[in-house]
C-alpha positions as a LaTeX table, in Angstrom:
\begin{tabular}{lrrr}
\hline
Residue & $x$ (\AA) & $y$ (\AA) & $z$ (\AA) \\
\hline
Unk1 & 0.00 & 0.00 & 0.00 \\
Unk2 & 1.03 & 3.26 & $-0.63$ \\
Unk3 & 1.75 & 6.74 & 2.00 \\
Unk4 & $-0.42$ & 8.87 & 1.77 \\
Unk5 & $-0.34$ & 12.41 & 3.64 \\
Unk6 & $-2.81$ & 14.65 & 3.85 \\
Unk7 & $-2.47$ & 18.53 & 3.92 \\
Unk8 & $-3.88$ & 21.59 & 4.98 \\
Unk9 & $-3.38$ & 25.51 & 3.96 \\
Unk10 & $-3.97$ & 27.81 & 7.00 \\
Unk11 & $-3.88$ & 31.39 & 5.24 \\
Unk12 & $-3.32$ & 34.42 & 7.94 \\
Unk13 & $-3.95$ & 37.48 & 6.84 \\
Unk14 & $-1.83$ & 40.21 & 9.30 \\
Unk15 & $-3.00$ & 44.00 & 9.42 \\
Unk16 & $-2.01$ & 47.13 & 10.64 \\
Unk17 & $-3.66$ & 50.70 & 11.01 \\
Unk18 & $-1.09$ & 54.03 & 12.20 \\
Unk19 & $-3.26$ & 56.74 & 13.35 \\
Unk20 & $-6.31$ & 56.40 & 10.81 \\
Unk21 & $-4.04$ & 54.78 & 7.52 \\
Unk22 & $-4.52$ & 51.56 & 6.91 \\
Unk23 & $-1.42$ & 49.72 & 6.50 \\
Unk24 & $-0.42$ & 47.07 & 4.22 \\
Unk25 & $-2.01$ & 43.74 & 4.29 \\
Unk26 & 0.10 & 40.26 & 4.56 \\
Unk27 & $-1.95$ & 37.12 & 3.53 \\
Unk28 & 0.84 & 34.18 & 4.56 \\
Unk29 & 0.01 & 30.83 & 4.15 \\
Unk30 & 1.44 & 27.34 & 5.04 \\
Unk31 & 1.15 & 23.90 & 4.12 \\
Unk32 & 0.85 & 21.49 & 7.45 \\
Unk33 & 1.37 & 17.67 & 7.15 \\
Unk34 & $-1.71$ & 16.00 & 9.03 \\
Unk35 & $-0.76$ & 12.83 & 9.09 \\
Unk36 & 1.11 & 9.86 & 6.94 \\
Unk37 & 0.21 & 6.45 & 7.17 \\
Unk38 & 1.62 & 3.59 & 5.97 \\
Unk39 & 0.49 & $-0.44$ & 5.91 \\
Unk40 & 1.66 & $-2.11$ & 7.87 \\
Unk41 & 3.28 & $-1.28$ & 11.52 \\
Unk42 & 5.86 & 1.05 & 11.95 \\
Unk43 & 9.16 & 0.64 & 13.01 \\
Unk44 & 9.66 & 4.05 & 13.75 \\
Unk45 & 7.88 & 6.21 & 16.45 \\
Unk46 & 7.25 & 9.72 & 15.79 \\
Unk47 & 7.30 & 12.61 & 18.22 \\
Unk48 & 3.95 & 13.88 & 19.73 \\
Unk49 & 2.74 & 17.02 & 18.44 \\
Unk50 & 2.69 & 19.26 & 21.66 \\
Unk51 & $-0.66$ & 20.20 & 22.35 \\
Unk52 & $-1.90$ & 23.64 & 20.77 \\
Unk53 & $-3.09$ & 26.29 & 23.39 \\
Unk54 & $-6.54$ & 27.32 & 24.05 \\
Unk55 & $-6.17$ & 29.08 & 27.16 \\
Unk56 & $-6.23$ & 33.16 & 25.93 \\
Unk57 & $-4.43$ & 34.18 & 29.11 \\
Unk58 & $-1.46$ & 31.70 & 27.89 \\
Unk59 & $-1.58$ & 32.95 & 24.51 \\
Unk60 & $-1.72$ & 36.31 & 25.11 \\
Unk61 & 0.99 & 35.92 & 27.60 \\
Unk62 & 3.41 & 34.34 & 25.07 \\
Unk63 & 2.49 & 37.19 & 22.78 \\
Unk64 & 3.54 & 39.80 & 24.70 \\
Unk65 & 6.89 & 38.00 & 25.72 \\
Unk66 & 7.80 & 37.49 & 22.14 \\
Unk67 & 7.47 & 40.93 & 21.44 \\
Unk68 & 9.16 & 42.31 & 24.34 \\
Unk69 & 11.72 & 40.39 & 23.61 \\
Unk70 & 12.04 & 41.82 & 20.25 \\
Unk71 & 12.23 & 45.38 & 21.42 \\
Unk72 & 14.78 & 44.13 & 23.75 \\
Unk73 & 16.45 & 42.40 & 21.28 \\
Unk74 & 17.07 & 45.82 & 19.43 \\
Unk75 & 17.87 & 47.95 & 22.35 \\
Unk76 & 14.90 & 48.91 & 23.30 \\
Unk77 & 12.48 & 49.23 & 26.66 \\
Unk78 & 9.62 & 46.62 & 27.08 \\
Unk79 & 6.22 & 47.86 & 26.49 \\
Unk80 & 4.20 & 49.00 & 29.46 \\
Unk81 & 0.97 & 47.40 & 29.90 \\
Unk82 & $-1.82$ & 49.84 & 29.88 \\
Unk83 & $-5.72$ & 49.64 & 30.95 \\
Unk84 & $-7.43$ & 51.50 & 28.40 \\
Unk85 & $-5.36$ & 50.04 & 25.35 \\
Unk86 & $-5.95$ & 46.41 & 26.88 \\
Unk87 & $-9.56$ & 46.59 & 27.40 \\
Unk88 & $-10.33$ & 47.87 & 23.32 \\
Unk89 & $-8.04$ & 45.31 & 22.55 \\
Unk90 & $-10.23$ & 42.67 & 24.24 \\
Unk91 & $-13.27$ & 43.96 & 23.11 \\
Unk92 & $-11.71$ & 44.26 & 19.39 \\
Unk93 & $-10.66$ & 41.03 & 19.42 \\
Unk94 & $-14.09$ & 39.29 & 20.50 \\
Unk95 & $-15.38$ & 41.30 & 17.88 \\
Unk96 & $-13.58$ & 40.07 & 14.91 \\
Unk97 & $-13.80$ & 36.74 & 16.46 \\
Unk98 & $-17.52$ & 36.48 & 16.29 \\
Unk99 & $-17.33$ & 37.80 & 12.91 \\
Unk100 & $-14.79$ & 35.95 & 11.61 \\
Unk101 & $-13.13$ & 39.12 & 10.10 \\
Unk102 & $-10.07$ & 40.64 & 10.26 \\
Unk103 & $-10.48$ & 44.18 & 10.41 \\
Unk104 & $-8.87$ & 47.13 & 12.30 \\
Unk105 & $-10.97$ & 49.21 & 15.07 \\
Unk106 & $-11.29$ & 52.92 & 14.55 \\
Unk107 & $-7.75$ & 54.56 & 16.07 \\
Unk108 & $-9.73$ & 57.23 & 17.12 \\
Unk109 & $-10.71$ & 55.27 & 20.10 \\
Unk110 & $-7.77$ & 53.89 & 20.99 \\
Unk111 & $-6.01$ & 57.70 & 21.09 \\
Unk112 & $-9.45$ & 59.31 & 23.05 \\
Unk113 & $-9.61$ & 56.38 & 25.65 \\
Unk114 & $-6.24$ & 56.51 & 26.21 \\
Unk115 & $-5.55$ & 60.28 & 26.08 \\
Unk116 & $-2.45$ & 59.18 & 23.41 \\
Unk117 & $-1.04$ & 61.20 & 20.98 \\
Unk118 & $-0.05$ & 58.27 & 18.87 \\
Unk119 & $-1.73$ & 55.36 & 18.54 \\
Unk120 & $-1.37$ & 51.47 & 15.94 \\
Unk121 & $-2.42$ & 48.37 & 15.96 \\
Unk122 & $-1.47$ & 44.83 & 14.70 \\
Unk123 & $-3.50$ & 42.40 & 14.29 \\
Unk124 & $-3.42$ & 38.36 & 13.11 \\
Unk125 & $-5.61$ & 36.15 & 12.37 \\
Unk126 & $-5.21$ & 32.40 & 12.16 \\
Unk127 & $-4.94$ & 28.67 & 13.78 \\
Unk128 & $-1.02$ & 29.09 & 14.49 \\
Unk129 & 1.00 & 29.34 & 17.43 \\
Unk130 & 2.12 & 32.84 & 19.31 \\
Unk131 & 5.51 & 32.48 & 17.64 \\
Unk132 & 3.79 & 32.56 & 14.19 \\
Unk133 & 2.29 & 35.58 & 14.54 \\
Unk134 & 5.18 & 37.70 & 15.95 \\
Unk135 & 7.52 & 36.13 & 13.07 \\
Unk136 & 4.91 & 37.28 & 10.87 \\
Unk137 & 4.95 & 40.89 & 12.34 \\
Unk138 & 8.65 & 41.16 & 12.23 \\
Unk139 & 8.77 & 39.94 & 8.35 \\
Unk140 & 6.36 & 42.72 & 7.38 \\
Unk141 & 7.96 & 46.44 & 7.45 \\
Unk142 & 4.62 & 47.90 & 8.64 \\
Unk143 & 4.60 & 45.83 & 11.87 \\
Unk144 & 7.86 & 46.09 & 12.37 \\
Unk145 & 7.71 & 49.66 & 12.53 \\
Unk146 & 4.80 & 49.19 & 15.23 \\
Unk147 & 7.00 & 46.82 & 17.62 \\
Unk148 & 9.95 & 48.56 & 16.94 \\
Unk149 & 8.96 & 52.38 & 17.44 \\
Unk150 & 10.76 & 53.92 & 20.74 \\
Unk151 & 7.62 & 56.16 & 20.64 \\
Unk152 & 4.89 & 53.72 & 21.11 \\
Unk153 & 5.45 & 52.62 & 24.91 \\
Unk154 & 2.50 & 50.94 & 26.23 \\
Unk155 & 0.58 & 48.45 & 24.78 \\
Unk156 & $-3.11$ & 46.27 & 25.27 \\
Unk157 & $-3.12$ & 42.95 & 23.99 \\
Unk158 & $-5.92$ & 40.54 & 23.23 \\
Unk159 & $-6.38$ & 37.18 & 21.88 \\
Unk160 & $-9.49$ & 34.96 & 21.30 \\
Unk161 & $-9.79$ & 31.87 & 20.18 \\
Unk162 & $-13.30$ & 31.52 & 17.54 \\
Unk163 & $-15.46$ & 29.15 & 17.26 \\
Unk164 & $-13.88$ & 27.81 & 14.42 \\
Unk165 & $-10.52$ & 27.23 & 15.92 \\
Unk166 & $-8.89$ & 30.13 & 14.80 \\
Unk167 & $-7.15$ & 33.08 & 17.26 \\
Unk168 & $-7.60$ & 36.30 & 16.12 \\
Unk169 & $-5.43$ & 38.65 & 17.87 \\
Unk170 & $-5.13$ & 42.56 & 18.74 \\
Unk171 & $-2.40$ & 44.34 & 19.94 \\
Unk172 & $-2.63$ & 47.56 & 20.15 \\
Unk173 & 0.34 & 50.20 & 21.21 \\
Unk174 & 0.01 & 54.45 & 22.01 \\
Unk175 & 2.38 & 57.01 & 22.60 \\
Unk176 & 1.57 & 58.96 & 25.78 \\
\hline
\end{tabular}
């Protein structure tokens, strides 16, 4: 009998807004083995898969770790959680979640609920781990810029996990 393997595209699209421009779009997508079988027994044994979180807090968590490390990575401070930023991002993120779009939230907010002078936002859809989506940031000059601006100093993060499996993620950074 022959292998047969089985595969699956998972296309993220990845989003950012400065101030009230909308910034370029990144559709990424990646090709993930499901599984191989063969006819017989196998001699082999294959590493487990370790098993994908579903816990937001965890997520979110890892999010924010990656991308602090990033700014530390290229001499700068770690962002400084912040209230107001944190609880649009939550509600941004259920949002798209239960619509099943990706789509940025009106900066406007984000700078009068804060009382910012500068304000972005990244964003990520997709059924792929924390480290994913930062890579995917840091590829793409417009997120970059995000993560990487000394100006923007605090940030609110959110992630949910959809119905359909999928997290869709908001992070959103001011200037105060």
């Amino acid at each position: 009998m022959a292998s047969s393997s089985e595969s699956r595209d998972d296309a993220r699209r990845v989003g950012d807004r400065v101030g009230q421009r909308v910034g370029v779009w990144t559709v990424a997508a990646a090709a993930i083995a499901l599984l191989g079988a063969a006819g017989g027994p196998s001699s082999h044994r294959t590493t487990p898969k370790p098993a994908p979180v579903t816990d937001p807090g965890a997520y979110q968590a890892r999010l924010l770790s990656l991308v602090n490390d990033e700014r530390v990575h290229h001499g700068l401070r770690r962002f400084t959680p912040i209230g107001c930023a944190a609880d649009l991002a939550t509600h941004w993120a259920e949002q798209i979640a239960r619509d099943g779009t990706l789509r940025h939230q009106p900066m406007k907010k984000l700078l009068q609920a804060c009382q910012a002078s500068r304000a972005a936002e990244n964003i990520a859809m997709g059924n792929v781990p924390p480290e994913r989506i930062v890579a995917s940031w840091m590829e793409s000059r417009r997120h970059r810029e995000n993560i990487l601006d000394p100006r923007l100093t605090h940030v609110g993060l959110a992630a949910e996990l959809s119905d359909r499996g999928r997290w869709y993620a908001v992070l959103d950074f001011i200037e105060r």
